[in-house]
């Protein structure tokens, strides 16, 4: 075991209070694993979850945060009782508003935003406005509300550190002075790597017959169910293209996707002089999490060292837009702009839920999203309230699709262009 005092620079750093939104999820739990290795540096201030009382109870017992938030009221009552029985002094709060409260609380230094889906938007915005150090795993926040969120980060004086492994890699290989303005930075393009998911080599016919269990079996990463299905459809990479656009101010034409099945290179930046810088490592989210927690210091993460000789080879290929139409849809939504990415995101969340409930087939997912996008009015983004309404109406349209099982839409492209 290493000792926290061996961390580069850790002696100078003061103890930081951390709120983990989505603490019971795969990112939340891995964040706590990293934090546990650095007790002199981090203190857990608040942990949140939606309904999973038993998991949050165990985490509270172990990390004794000041606050625990349950989205669900019954779950909050149950957690309060369990903590009382176990003599744990954590105060339980309940409801959506409490998520934002513990994200923006004046005692908090660092917020890990690891709620899944659009539900993560409000607390991430609250953390941004309150000027926190935000470790952003919840990519849906940027997909839905990229311009408003980046503005809130700037206005609130927050520090935004991307945790998604690809964006974390890009962040690591892009000098900080250049990140603000890609156009003047000598960056030619960013290259997001993608594992290709479990169906990288599947034929179209095989994709039609994919089961829930097959889709949940990701070759390289252990993740929550929603992002695992997104990885299988490659919508995850699509959402990441939009995420990269906002984080690095990159035009759609400056963001490329390359299939790299080993998931060792986590992404790359190509410069105008021909240099390509990459960040490599074993596929383990504790690396980007530790980077975000420690930045600009490097912390021990618990991840084993990379053995390139054992890995032997790294492969690369182009993504196939025919078998993975979700990637194309995300690029189109980004190019159209305005509310299109929020509509794409909402329709995707409903489609993925329906696939996980075994109500639709794998190749219905993109059909639903495309159909909702084509049927929706797309406007310029003006406010969070507007986006919440757009999200709700896209969800209703997707649910309508499920009720009536429309056949796949003919191939068309979105034509409206919003500036
Ligand atoms: P997960 O499903 O494992 O966990 C989700 C967490 O969010 C849980 O704690 C759950 O209680 C909470 N939650 C769910 N719905 C909620 C709601 N409506 N309100 C409040 N809390 C709610 O998900 P995950 O895999 O940890 O992913 C979390 C986020 O991080 C996602 O946005 C995902 O895209 C992103 N991400 C994950 C990984 C990964 O390796 N898992 C990698 C990159 C990015
Ligand atoms: Mg990723």
GROMACS .gro file of C-alpha atoms and ligand atoms in nm:
model
  464
    1UNK     CA    1   0.000   0.000   0.000
    2UNK     CA    2   0.123   0.347  -0.074
    3UNK     CA    3   0.087   0.636   0.164
    4UNK     CA    4  -0.096   0.958   0.085
    5UNK     CA    5   0.212   1.157   0.184
    6UNK     CA    6   0.393   1.012  -0.118
    7UNK     CA    7   0.161   1.201  -0.353
    8UNK     CA    8   0.329   1.465  -0.555
    9UNK     CA    9   0.270   1.797  -0.379
   10UNK     CA   10   0.002   1.657  -0.146
   11UNK     CA   11   0.162   1.802   0.168
   12UNK     CA   12   0.078   2.157   0.060
   13UNK     CA   13  -0.289   2.093  -0.018
   14UNK     CA   14  -0.561   2.171   0.237
   15UNK     CA   15  -0.837   1.917   0.308
   16UNK     CA   16  -1.113   1.952   0.051
   17UNK     CA   17  -1.481   1.881   0.110
   18UNK     CA   18  -1.632   1.666  -0.163
   19UNK     CA   19  -1.994   1.615  -0.267
   20UNK     CA   20  -2.059   1.311  -0.481
   21UNK     CA   21  -2.378   1.332  -0.686
   22UNK     CA   22  -2.472   0.979  -0.789
   23UNK     CA   23  -2.257   0.819  -0.518
   24UNK     CA   24  -2.404   0.470  -0.556
   25UNK     CA   25  -2.328   0.452  -0.929
   26UNK     CA   26  -2.016   0.307  -1.088
   27UNK     CA   27  -1.844   0.648  -1.109
   28UNK     CA   28  -1.958   0.745  -0.758
   29UNK     CA   29  -1.821   0.428  -0.604
   30UNK     CA   30  -1.490   0.455  -0.790
   31UNK     CA   31  -1.460   0.817  -0.676
   32UNK     CA   32  -1.496   0.703  -0.315
   33UNK     CA   33  -1.231   0.437  -0.378
   34UNK     CA   34  -0.984   0.704  -0.487
   35UNK     CA   35  -1.082   0.944  -0.207
   36UNK     CA   36  -1.032   0.668   0.054
   37UNK     CA   37  -0.669   0.650  -0.048
   38UNK     CA   38  -0.616   1.017   0.041
   39UNK     CA   39  -0.774   1.086   0.381
   40UNK     CA   40  -0.540   1.382   0.446
   41UNK     CA   41  -0.654   1.547   0.130
   42UNK     CA   42  -1.030   1.482   0.096
   43UNK     CA   43  -1.331   1.465   0.324
   44UNK     CA   44  -1.667   1.335   0.203
   45UNK     CA   45  -1.923   1.611   0.264
   46UNK     CA   46  -2.235   1.475   0.093
   47UNK     CA   47  -2.342   1.162  -0.092
   48UNK     CA   48  -2.655   1.135  -0.308
   49UNK     CA   49  -2.859   0.861  -0.477
   50UNK     CA   50  -3.202   0.817  -0.633
   51UNK     CA   51  -3.366   0.518  -0.460
   52UNK     CA   52  -3.097   0.271  -0.355
   53UNK     CA   53  -3.119   0.292   0.026
   54UNK     CA   54  -2.900  -0.007   0.110
   55UNK     CA   55  -2.610   0.108  -0.105
   56UNK     CA   56  -2.623   0.464   0.023
   57UNK     CA   57  -2.652   0.342   0.381
   58UNK     CA   58  -2.333   0.134   0.345
   59UNK     CA   59  -2.149   0.427   0.191
   60UNK     CA   60  -2.265   0.663   0.468
   61UNK     CA   61  -2.155   0.417   0.733
   62UNK     CA   62  -1.812   0.395   0.579
   63UNK     CA   63  -1.753   0.761   0.485
   64UNK     CA   64  -1.969   0.943   0.747
   65UNK     CA   65  -2.065   1.241   0.530
   66UNK     CA   66  -2.239   1.541   0.683
   67UNK     CA   67  -2.534   1.498   0.443
   68UNK     CA   68  -2.696   1.221   0.242
   69UNK     CA   69  -2.959   1.301  -0.018
   70UNK     CA   70  -3.218   1.055  -0.148
   71UNK     CA   71  -3.429   1.163  -0.444
   72UNK     CA   72  -3.714   0.941  -0.331
   73UNK     CA   73  -3.912   1.037  -0.016
   74UNK     CA   74  -3.975   0.680   0.108
   75UNK     CA   75  -3.611   0.597   0.050
   76UNK     CA   76  -3.511   0.902   0.257
   77UNK     CA   77  -3.732   0.790   0.549
   78UNK     CA   78  -3.588   0.441   0.532
   79UNK     CA   79  -3.229   0.572   0.517
   80UNK     CA   80  -3.291   0.800   0.816
   81UNK     CA   81  -3.411   0.501   1.020
   82UNK     CA   82  -3.118   0.280   0.917
   83UNK     CA   83  -2.861   0.550   0.999
   84UNK     CA   84  -3.024   0.614   1.337
   85UNK     CA   85  -3.013   0.242   1.423
   86UNK     CA   86  -2.647   0.231   1.327
   87UNK     CA   87  -2.565   0.550   1.520
   88UNK     CA   88  -2.438   0.733   1.215
   89UNK     CA   89  -2.483   1.111   1.245
   90UNK     CA   90  -2.535   1.186   0.874
   91UNK     CA   91  -2.829   1.420   0.809
   92UNK     CA   92  -3.067   1.292   0.542
   93UNK     CA   93  -3.221   1.537   0.294
   94UNK     CA   94  -3.476   1.451   0.030
   95UNK     CA   95  -3.575   1.558  -0.320
   96UNK     CA   96  -3.439   1.718  -0.632
   97UNK     CA   97  -3.377   2.054  -0.471
   98UNK     CA   98  -3.156   1.897  -0.203
   99UNK     CA   99  -2.923   1.765  -0.478
  100UNK     CA  100  -2.854   2.124  -0.582
  101UNK     CA  101  -2.820   2.235  -0.219
  102UNK     CA  102  -2.540   1.991  -0.143
  103UNK     CA  103  -2.376   2.075  -0.478
  104UNK     CA  104  -2.371   2.448  -0.402
  105UNK     CA  105  -2.323   2.437  -0.022
  106UNK     CA  106  -2.068   2.693   0.098
  107UNK     CA  107  -1.860   2.426   0.274
  108UNK     CA  108  -1.810   2.227  -0.048
  109UNK     CA  109  -1.493   2.256  -0.255
  110UNK     CA  110  -1.532   1.974  -0.507
  111UNK     CA  111  -1.842   1.830  -0.673
  112UNK     CA  112  -1.831   1.500  -0.858
  113UNK     CA  113  -2.126   1.520  -1.100
  114UNK     CA  114  -2.200   1.152  -1.160
  115UNK     CA  115  -2.578   1.132  -1.182
  116UNK     CA  116  -2.687   0.956  -1.500
  117UNK     CA  117  -2.893   1.139  -1.762
  118UNK     CA  118  -3.074   1.472  -1.778
  119UNK     CA  119  -3.146   1.446  -1.404
  120UNK     CA  120  -2.787   1.561  -1.349
  121UNK     CA  121  -2.839   1.900  -1.512
  122UNK     CA  122  -2.978   2.108  -1.225
  123UNK     CA  123  -2.726   2.010  -0.957
  124UNK     CA  124  -2.438   2.051  -1.205
  125UNK     CA  125  -2.565   2.400  -1.288
  126UNK     CA  126  -2.592   2.477  -0.917
  127UNK     CA  127  -2.229   2.372  -0.865
  128UNK     CA  128  -2.121   2.586  -1.162
  129UNK     CA  129  -2.302   2.896  -1.036
  130UNK     CA  130  -2.153   2.845  -0.690
  131UNK     CA  131  -1.801   2.840  -0.836
  132UNK     CA  132  -1.707   2.487  -0.733
  133UNK     CA  133  -1.443   2.260  -0.877
  134UNK     CA  134  -1.667   2.039  -1.088
  135UNK     CA  135  -1.558   1.691  -1.190
  136UNK     CA  136  -1.801   1.630  -1.473
  137UNK     CA  137  -1.890   1.270  -1.553
  138UNK     CA  138  -2.253   1.354  -1.639
  139UNK     CA  139  -2.201   1.424  -2.010
  140UNK     CA  140  -2.576   1.473  -2.059
  141UNK     CA  141  -2.543   1.816  -1.890
  142UNK     CA  142  -2.320   1.936  -2.173
  143UNK     CA  143  -2.527   1.766  -2.442
  144UNK     CA  144  -2.847   1.930  -2.324
  145UNK     CA  145  -2.724   2.269  -2.214
  146UNK     CA  146  -2.365   2.309  -2.331
  147UNK     CA  147  -2.371   2.684  -2.390
  148UNK     CA  148  -2.563   2.768  -2.070
  149UNK     CA  149  -2.349   2.538  -1.859
  150UNK     CA  150  -2.017   2.670  -1.995
  151UNK     CA  151  -2.146   3.023  -1.938
  152UNK     CA  152  -2.245   2.936  -1.580
  153UNK     CA  153  -1.898   2.789  -1.520
  154UNK     CA  154  -1.736   3.110  -1.647
  155UNK     CA  155  -1.974   3.343  -1.460
  156UNK     CA  156  -1.953   3.144  -1.137
  157UNK     CA  157  -1.574   3.120  -1.151
  158UNK     CA  158  -1.599   2.740  -1.135
  159UNK     CA  159  -1.324   2.502  -1.245
  160UNK     CA  160  -1.445   2.237  -1.486
  161UNK     CA  161  -1.252   1.911  -1.514
  162UNK     CA  162  -1.380   1.650  -1.757
  163UNK     CA  163  -1.399   1.297  -1.616
  164UNK     CA  164  -1.523   1.116  -1.927
  165UNK     CA  165  -1.204   0.929  -2.014
  166UNK     CA  166  -1.179   1.068  -2.368
  167UNK     CA  167  -1.222   1.430  -2.264
  168UNK     CA  168  -0.997   1.382  -1.968
  169UNK     CA  169  -0.733   1.250  -2.209
  170UNK     CA  170  -0.774   1.550  -2.439
  171UNK     CA  171  -0.756   1.784  -2.141
  172UNK     CA  172  -0.432   1.619  -2.035
  173UNK     CA  173  -0.263   1.660  -2.374
  174UNK     CA  174  -0.383   2.013  -2.449
  175UNK     CA  175  -0.178   2.285  -2.278
  176UNK     CA  176  -0.409   2.490  -2.056
  177UNK     CA  177  -0.333   2.825  -2.222
  178UNK     CA  178  -0.457   2.685  -2.551
  179UNK     CA  179  -0.778   2.521  -2.435
  180UNK     CA  180  -0.981   2.838  -2.443
  181UNK     CA  181  -0.944   2.898  -2.812
  182UNK     CA  182  -0.888   2.596  -3.030
  183UNK     CA  183  -0.870   2.801  -3.350
  184UNK     CA  184  -0.556   2.991  -3.243
  185UNK     CA  185  -0.401   2.703  -3.055
  186UNK     CA  186  -0.236   2.507  -3.334
  187UNK     CA  187  -0.482   2.224  -3.281
  188UNK     CA  188  -0.596   2.067  -3.607
  189UNK     CA  189  -0.850   1.825  -3.459
  190UNK     CA  190  -0.934   1.610  -3.164
  191UNK     CA  191  -0.962   1.235  -3.211
  192UNK     CA  192  -1.202   1.058  -2.979
  193UNK     CA  193  -1.126   0.690  -2.948
  194UNK     CA  194  -1.414   0.443  -2.922
  195UNK     CA  195  -1.397   0.077  -2.829
  196UNK     CA  196  -1.677   0.004  -3.075
  197UNK     CA  197  -1.866  -0.177  -2.799
  198UNK     CA  198  -1.974  -0.540  -2.797
  199UNK     CA  199  -2.115  -0.528  -3.153
  200UNK     CA  200  -1.818  -0.374  -3.328
  201UNK     CA  201  -1.806  -0.661  -3.577
  202UNK     CA  202  -2.175  -0.755  -3.583
  203UNK     CA  203  -2.365  -0.754  -3.913
  204UNK     CA  204  -2.682  -0.548  -3.959
  205UNK     CA  205  -2.887  -0.868  -3.936
  206UNK     CA  206  -2.716  -0.964  -3.611
  207UNK     CA  207  -2.774  -0.616  -3.471
  208UNK     CA  208  -3.151  -0.653  -3.530
  209UNK     CA  209  -3.152  -0.958  -3.301
  210UNK     CA  210  -2.932  -0.824  -3.020
  211UNK     CA  211  -3.059  -0.903  -2.668
  212UNK     CA  212  -3.049  -0.688  -2.355
  213UNK     CA  213  -2.794  -0.920  -2.193
  214UNK     CA  214  -2.563  -0.908  -2.496
  215UNK     CA  215  -2.582  -0.529  -2.509
  216UNK     CA  216  -2.504  -0.499  -2.138
  217UNK     CA  217  -2.186  -0.700  -2.180
  218UNK     CA  218  -1.927  -0.433  -2.263
  219UNK     CA  219  -1.584  -0.573  -2.357
  220UNK     CA  220  -1.361  -0.319  -2.176
  221UNK     CA  221  -1.552  -0.109  -1.921
  222UNK     CA  222  -1.782  -0.180  -1.626
  223UNK     CA  223  -2.039   0.100  -1.627
  224UNK     CA  224  -2.400   0.179  -1.539
  225UNK     CA  225  -2.669   0.028  -1.766
  226UNK     CA  226  -2.758   0.347  -1.956
  227UNK     CA  227  -2.406   0.432  -2.070
  228UNK     CA  228  -2.340   0.063  -2.145
  229UNK     CA  229  -2.630   0.057  -2.392
  230UNK     CA  230  -2.515   0.395  -2.529
  231UNK     CA  231  -2.175   0.237  -2.589
  232UNK     CA  232  -2.331  -0.056  -2.774
  233UNK     CA  233  -2.526   0.178  -3.008
  234UNK     CA  234  -2.232   0.421  -3.023
  235UNK     CA  235  -2.465   0.698  -2.907
  236UNK     CA  236  -2.217   0.731  -2.623
  237UNK     CA  237  -1.955   0.843  -2.873
  238UNK     CA  238  -2.211   1.073  -3.032
  239UNK     CA  239  -2.284   1.235  -2.695
  240UNK     CA  240  -1.908   1.264  -2.645
  241UNK     CA  241  -1.867   1.446  -2.978
  242UNK     CA  242  -2.115   1.706  -2.851
  243UNK     CA  243  -1.940   1.711  -2.514
  244UNK     CA  244  -1.604   1.775  -2.685
  245UNK     CA  245  -1.757   2.057  -2.886
  246UNK     CA  246  -1.848   2.248  -2.569
  247UNK     CA  247  -1.547   2.159  -2.358
  248UNK     CA  248  -1.284   2.244  -2.617
  249UNK     CA  249  -1.471   2.490  -2.835
  250UNK     CA  250  -1.421   2.253  -3.129
  251UNK     CA  251  -1.627   2.268  -3.449
  252UNK     CA  252  -1.793   1.941  -3.558
  253UNK     CA  253  -1.539   1.921  -3.844
  254UNK     CA  254  -1.256   1.929  -3.587
  255UNK     CA  255  -1.385   1.626  -3.398
  256UNK     CA  256  -1.321   1.279  -3.539
  257UNK     CA  257  -1.395   0.936  -3.401
  258UNK     CA  258  -1.160   0.641  -3.442
  259UNK     CA  259  -1.241   0.286  -3.338
  260UNK     CA  260  -0.972   0.148  -3.108
  261UNK     CA  261  -1.094  -0.183  -2.961
  262UNK     CA  262  -0.830  -0.215  -2.686
  263UNK     CA  263  -0.932   0.114  -2.511
  264UNK     CA  264  -0.570   0.189  -2.419
  265UNK     CA  265  -0.539   0.522  -2.599
  266UNK     CA  266  -0.816   0.727  -2.438
  267UNK     CA  267  -0.810   1.002  -2.703
  268UNK     CA  268  -0.571   1.221  -2.900
  269UNK     CA  269  -0.509   1.575  -3.017
  270UNK     CA  270  -0.358   1.641  -3.358
  271UNK     CA  271  -0.165   1.965  -3.402
  272UNK     CA  272  -0.103   2.156  -3.728
  273UNK     CA  273   0.266   2.058  -3.731
  274UNK     CA  274   0.174   1.690  -3.759
  275UNK     CA  275   0.225   1.603  -3.391
  276UNK     CA  276  -0.038   1.380  -3.237
  277UNK     CA  277  -0.047   1.367  -2.856
  278UNK     CA  278  -0.227   1.081  -2.685
  279UNK     CA  279  -0.300   0.979  -2.327
  280UNK     CA  280  -0.271   0.607  -2.259
  281UNK     CA  281  -0.357   0.385  -1.966
  282UNK     CA  282  -0.549   0.078  -1.861
  283UNK     CA  283  -0.924   0.125  -1.909
  284UNK     CA  284  -1.011   0.219  -1.551
  285UNK     CA  285  -1.209   0.531  -1.457
  286UNK     CA  286  -1.010   0.577  -1.137
  287UNK     CA  287  -0.735   0.736  -1.352
  288UNK     CA  288  -0.943   1.029  -1.483
  289UNK     CA  289  -1.117   1.055  -1.144
  290UNK     CA  290  -0.782   1.084  -0.962
  291UNK     CA  291  -0.665   1.336  -1.222
  292UNK     CA  292  -0.973   1.551  -1.160
  293UNK     CA  293  -0.943   1.524  -0.783
  294UNK     CA  294  -0.574   1.605  -0.771
  295UNK     CA  295  -0.537   1.853  -1.057
  296UNK     CA  296  -0.281   1.996  -1.108
  297UNK     CA  297  -0.115   1.737  -0.883
  298UNK     CA  298  -0.098   1.369  -0.968
  299UNK     CA  299  -0.247   1.128  -0.715
  300UNK     CA  300  -0.228   0.754  -0.666
  301UNK     CA  301  -0.545   0.604  -0.810
  302UNK     CA  302  -0.505   0.233  -0.742
  303UNK     CA  303  -0.487   0.162  -1.116
  304UNK     CA  304  -0.217  -0.083  -1.220
  305UNK     CA  305   0.057   0.027  -1.457
  306UNK     CA  306   0.022  -0.014  -1.830
  307UNK     CA  307   0.203  -0.316  -1.976
  308UNK     CA  308   0.227  -0.236  -2.346
  309UNK     CA  309   0.436  -0.544  -2.421
  310UNK     CA  310   0.166  -0.767  -2.276
  311UNK     CA  311  -0.102  -0.581  -2.473
  312UNK     CA  312   0.115  -0.629  -2.781
  313UNK     CA  313  -0.085  -0.434  -3.037
  314UNK     CA  314  -0.317  -0.138  -3.073
  315UNK     CA  315  -0.570  -0.141  -3.359
  316UNK     CA  316  -0.761   0.140  -3.526
  317UNK     CA  317  -1.044   0.158  -3.778
  318UNK     CA  318  -1.322   0.386  -3.897
  319UNK     CA  319  -1.669   0.380  -3.740
  320UNK     CA  320  -1.946   0.247  -3.964
  321UNK     CA  321  -2.233   0.499  -3.993
  322UNK     CA  322  -2.466   0.239  -4.145
  323UNK     CA  323  -2.449  -0.009  -3.857
  324UNK     CA  324  -2.420   0.265  -3.594
  325UNK     CA  325  -2.661   0.540  -3.704
  326UNK     CA  326  -2.671   0.695  -3.355
  327UNK     CA  327  -2.326   0.843  -3.410
  328UNK     CA  328  -2.446   1.009  -3.731
  329UNK     CA  329  -2.757   1.143  -3.555
  330UNK     CA  330  -2.547   1.304  -3.283
  331UNK     CA  331  -2.323   1.477  -3.539
  332UNK     CA  332  -2.634   1.600  -3.720
  333UNK     CA  333  -2.790   1.729  -3.400
  334UNK     CA  334  -2.468   1.912  -3.316
  335UNK     CA  335  -2.451   2.070  -3.663
  336UNK     CA  336  -2.816   2.178  -3.644
  337UNK     CA  337  -2.749   2.316  -3.297
  338UNK     CA  338  -3.001   2.492  -3.074
  339UNK     CA  339  -3.232   2.251  -2.894
  340UNK     CA  340  -3.153   1.957  -3.128
  341UNK     CA  341  -2.894   1.792  -2.896
  342UNK     CA  342  -3.135   1.818  -2.598
  343UNK     CA  343  -3.406   1.648  -2.807
  344UNK     CA  344  -3.160   1.379  -2.919
  345UNK     CA  345  -3.062   1.320  -2.556
  346UNK     CA  346  -3.417   1.297  -2.423
  347UNK     CA  347  -3.535   1.064  -2.700
  348UNK     CA  348  -3.228   0.849  -2.643
  349UNK     CA  349  -3.298   0.821  -2.269
  350UNK     CA  350  -3.652   0.699  -2.335
  351UNK     CA  351  -3.539   0.460  -2.610
  352UNK     CA  352  -3.266   0.312  -2.390
  353UNK     CA  353  -3.511   0.266  -2.101
  354UNK     CA  354  -3.749   0.086  -2.337
  355UNK     CA  355  -3.470  -0.136  -2.468
  356UNK     CA  356  -3.361  -0.219  -2.112
  357UNK     CA  357  -3.725  -0.305  -2.033
  358UNK     CA  358  -3.719  -0.534  -2.341
  359UNK     CA  359  -4.003  -0.340  -2.505
  360UNK     CA  360  -3.816  -0.262  -2.827
  361UNK     CA  361  -3.534  -0.402  -3.037
  362UNK     CA  362  -3.179  -0.270  -3.053
  363UNK     CA  363  -3.226  -0.114  -3.396
  364UNK     CA  364  -3.543   0.064  -3.281
  365UNK     CA  365  -3.328   0.290  -3.062
  366UNK     CA  366  -3.193   0.506  -3.345
  367UNK     CA  367  -3.529   0.493  -3.527
  368UNK     CA  368  -3.705   0.649  -3.227
  369UNK     CA  369  -3.443   0.920  -3.190
  370UNK     CA  370  -3.445   1.007  -3.559
  371UNK     CA  371  -3.821   1.012  -3.572
  372UNK     CA  372  -3.848   1.241  -3.267
  373UNK     CA  373  -3.579   1.474  -3.404
  374UNK     CA  374  -3.748   1.499  -3.743
  375UNK     CA  375  -4.086   1.570  -3.588
  376UNK     CA  376  -3.958   1.833  -3.343
  377UNK     CA  377  -3.934   2.205  -3.382
  378UNK     CA  378  -3.577   2.313  -3.319
  379UNK     CA  379  -3.512   2.651  -3.161
  380UNK     CA  380  -3.216   2.850  -3.035
  381UNK     CA  381  -3.141   2.779  -2.667
  382UNK     CA  382  -3.244   3.062  -2.438
  383UNK     CA  383  -3.285   2.923  -2.086
  384UNK     CA  384  -3.272   2.615  -1.864
  385UNK     CA  385  -3.651   2.637  -1.822
  386UNK     CA  386  -3.690   2.617  -2.200
  387UNK     CA  387  -3.458   2.313  -2.212
  388UNK     CA  388  -3.654   2.141  -1.936
  389UNK     CA  389  -3.972   2.188  -2.144
  390UNK     CA  390  -3.798   2.070  -2.462
  391UNK     CA  391  -3.668   1.764  -2.277
  392UNK     CA  392  -4.019   1.681  -2.150
  393UNK     CA  393  -4.181   1.720  -2.490
  394UNK     CA  394  -3.916   1.505  -2.662
  395UNK     CA  395  -3.977   1.237  -2.397
  396UNK     CA  396  -4.351   1.251  -2.470
  397UNK     CA  397  -4.284   1.220  -2.845
  398UNK     CA  398  -4.057   0.919  -2.785
  399UNK     CA  399  -4.321   0.757  -2.563
  400UNK     CA  400  -4.579   0.817  -2.836
  401UNK     CA  401  -4.352   0.634  -3.073
  402UNK     CA  402  -4.339   0.344  -2.829
  403UNK     CA  403  -4.716   0.336  -2.797
  404UNK     CA  404  -4.779   0.335  -3.169
  405UNK     CA  405  -4.457   0.162  -3.280
  406UNK     CA  406  -4.407   0.376  -3.588
  407UNK     CA  407  -4.202   0.209  -3.857
  408UNK     CA  408  -3.851   0.340  -3.913
  409UNK     CA  409  -3.843   0.681  -4.073
  410UNK     CA  410  -3.712   0.712  -4.428
  411UNK     CA  411  -3.354   0.833  -4.447
  412UNK     CA  412  -3.361   1.212  -4.431
  413UNK     CA  413  -3.139   1.468  -4.276
  414UNK     CA  414  -3.226   1.753  -4.047
  415UNK     CA  415  -3.244   2.075  -4.237
  416UNK     CA  416  -3.302   2.353  -3.988
  417UNK     CA  417  -2.986   2.537  -3.896
  418UNK     CA  418  -2.984   2.735  -3.575
  419UNK     CA  419  -2.707   2.978  -3.503
  420LIG     P1  420  -2.492   0.450  -1.274
  420LIG     O1  421  -2.623   0.412  -1.334
  420LIG     O2  422  -2.399   0.344  -1.231
  420LIG     O3  423  -2.518   0.548  -1.149
  420LIG     C1  424  -2.605   0.656  -1.158
  420LIG     C2  425  -2.615   0.730  -1.025
  420LIG     O4  426  -2.709   0.837  -1.042
  420LIG     C3  427  -2.667   0.646  -0.909
  420LIG     O5  428  -2.606   0.687  -0.790
  420LIG     C4  429  -2.817   0.679  -0.904
  420LIG     O6  430  -2.873   0.665  -0.775
  420LIG     C5  431  -2.815   0.825  -0.946
  420LIG     N1  432  -2.940   0.864  -1.015
  420LIG     C6  433  -3.002   0.800  -1.115
  420LIG     N2  434  -3.112   0.868  -1.153
  420LIG     C7  435  -3.120   0.976  -1.073
  420LIG     C8  436  -3.211   1.085  -1.063
  420LIG     N3  437  -3.319   1.093  -1.142
  420LIG     N4  438  -3.187   1.181  -0.971
  420LIG     C9  439  -3.079   1.173  -0.889
  420LIG     N5  440  -2.990   1.072  -0.894
  420LIG    C10  441  -3.009   0.975  -0.986
  420LIG     O7  442  -2.421   0.546  -1.381
  420LIG     P2  443  -2.263   0.564  -1.408
  420LIG     O8  444  -2.217   0.459  -1.502
  420LIG     O9  445  -2.191   0.584  -1.281
  420LIG    O10  446  -2.264   0.700  -1.492
  420LIG    C11  447  -2.286   0.826  -1.432
  420LIG    C12  448  -2.259   0.935  -1.533
  420LIG    O11  449  -2.121   0.930  -1.568
  420LIG    C13  450  -2.336   0.919  -1.664
  420LIG    O12  451  -2.371   1.045  -1.713
  420LIG    C14  452  -2.235   0.853  -1.757
  420LIG    O13  453  -2.256   0.884  -1.892
  420LIG    C15  454  -2.105   0.916  -1.708
  420LIG     N6  455  -1.986   0.834  -1.734
  420LIG    C16  456  -1.975   0.711  -1.679
  420LIG    C17  457  -1.863   0.633  -1.706
  420LIG    C18  458  -1.848   0.498  -1.642
  420LIG    O14  459  -1.742   0.437  -1.659
  420LIG     N7  460  -1.944   0.446  -1.571
  420LIG    C19  461  -1.764   0.681  -1.792
  420LIG    C20  462  -1.778   0.809  -1.848
  420LIG    C21  463  -1.889   0.885  -1.818
  421LIG    MG1  464  -1.623   0.808  -2.245
   0.00000   0.00000   0.00000
